[in-house]
Amino acid sequence: MALNKKGSRRITVDGIEYRWRIRRKPSYIQGLCWTPLTYAVEAASGSQPGTTLIVTSGQAHPSNWVGAEAVPIRPAHVAASIREARDRGWEPTKAGSPFQLDRSAGFIAQQCRVP
């Protein structure tokens, strides 16, 4: 699975260039704040697409439908996720199924409800 270049951002982590992207519109369950925001990362170089990293963050999607406050995903968060995934065995240049990294510890759907 390759990321769409349109709407993606580049980041260099430890000398390797990656591309990352947040889905512009939330999925139904993200829109209702039942699940946290996810984003995808892949190696930017190479002729063949490698394994995509899917990161589940611990915050609500910024375009959620219930008006819940959302903290933006910053490049430092993406870089930390890439390093953690590499430590856990993600090999971005090898083909394979998407690698899942769950960083949503502490996300509680009730926190996303508007008071």
XYZ file of C-alpha atoms in Angstrom:
115
model
C 0.000 0.000 0.000
C 1.482 3.335 -1.032
C 0.556 6.711 0.367
C -0.954 9.300 -1.884
C 1.677 12.000 -2.395
C -0.952 14.725 -2.449
C -1.517 15.927 1.090
C 1.447 14.068 2.553
C 4.335 15.693 4.400
C 8.005 14.780 4.360
C 10.103 14.192 7.450
C 13.696 13.051 7.885
C 14.427 10.827 10.882
C 17.957 9.600 11.561
C 18.991 10.400 7.975
C 16.114 8.518 6.324
C 13.360 10.387 4.532
C 9.728 9.417 5.153
C 6.338 10.638 4.027
C 3.393 10.826 6.431
C -0.262 11.657 6.039
C -3.359 12.141 8.170
C -6.682 11.279 6.627
C -8.340 14.594 5.782
C -11.825 13.514 6.813
C -12.347 11.411 9.912
C -13.820 7.945 9.651
C -17.296 7.599 11.152
C -16.017 6.335 14.503
C -13.249 8.958 14.597
C -15.779 11.675 13.820
C -17.796 10.647 16.863
C -14.605 10.373 18.991
C -15.115 6.689 19.642
C -11.585 5.929 18.423
C -8.456 8.104 18.225
C -6.818 9.634 15.185
C -4.604 7.426 13.009
C -1.979 8.412 10.471
C 0.216 6.567 7.983
C 3.980 6.721 7.403
C 6.137 5.208 4.669
C 9.699 5.496 3.386
C 9.858 8.272 0.777
C 12.678 6.770 -1.272
C 12.801 3.635 -3.335
C 11.099 2.487 -6.494
C 9.006 -0.184 -4.767
C 6.594 0.672 -1.956
C 7.586 -0.898 1.339
C 5.637 -1.593 4.485
C 3.365 1.199 5.653
C 3.342 2.176 9.308
C -0.121 2.859 10.755
C 0.074 4.870 13.984
C -2.887 5.111 16.335
C -2.402 8.313 18.309
C -3.903 9.144 21.662
C -5.940 12.144 20.545
C -9.147 12.965 18.727
C -9.261 13.712 14.992
C -9.134 17.508 14.494
C -12.197 17.361 12.228
C -14.365 15.417 14.669
C -18.082 16.128 14.556
C -18.705 16.668 18.235
C -16.434 19.671 18.677
C -13.975 17.901 20.950
C -10.633 19.580 21.440
C -7.884 17.988 19.390
C -4.141 18.426 19.754
C -2.376 18.615 16.383
C 0.048 15.877 15.374
C 3.445 17.522 15.237
C 6.550 16.329 13.388
C 8.208 15.494 16.731
C 5.350 13.054 17.479
C 5.753 11.469 14.043
C 9.533 11.152 14.477
C 9.092 9.520 17.899
C 6.549 7.100 16.413
C 8.940 6.187 13.596
C 11.776 5.518 16.037
C 9.531 3.416 18.286
C 8.222 1.392 15.339
C 11.761 0.759 14.065
C 12.767 -0.420 17.550
C 9.792 -2.802 17.510
C 10.752 -4.310 14.167
C 9.215 -2.133 11.442
C 11.274 -2.361 8.265
C 9.966 0.397 5.983
C 11.790 -0.737 2.829
C 10.601 -4.361 2.876
C 7.263 -5.309 1.383
C 4.613 -6.686 3.670
C 1.421 -6.027 5.572
C 1.007 -2.647 7.298
C 2.812 -2.388 10.626
C 0.489 -1.261 13.440
C 1.802 0.969 16.237
C -0.661 1.785 19.002
C 0.229 4.929 20.965
C -3.300 5.490 22.242
C -2.716 4.561 25.885
C -4.919 6.773 27.984
C -7.406 7.628 25.213
C -10.902 7.411 26.638
C -13.814 7.986 24.300
C -15.797 9.769 27.033
C -13.127 12.472 27.170
C -14.079 13.488 23.668
C -17.669 14.265 24.550
C -18.528 17.929 24.683
C -19.620 18.983 28.193
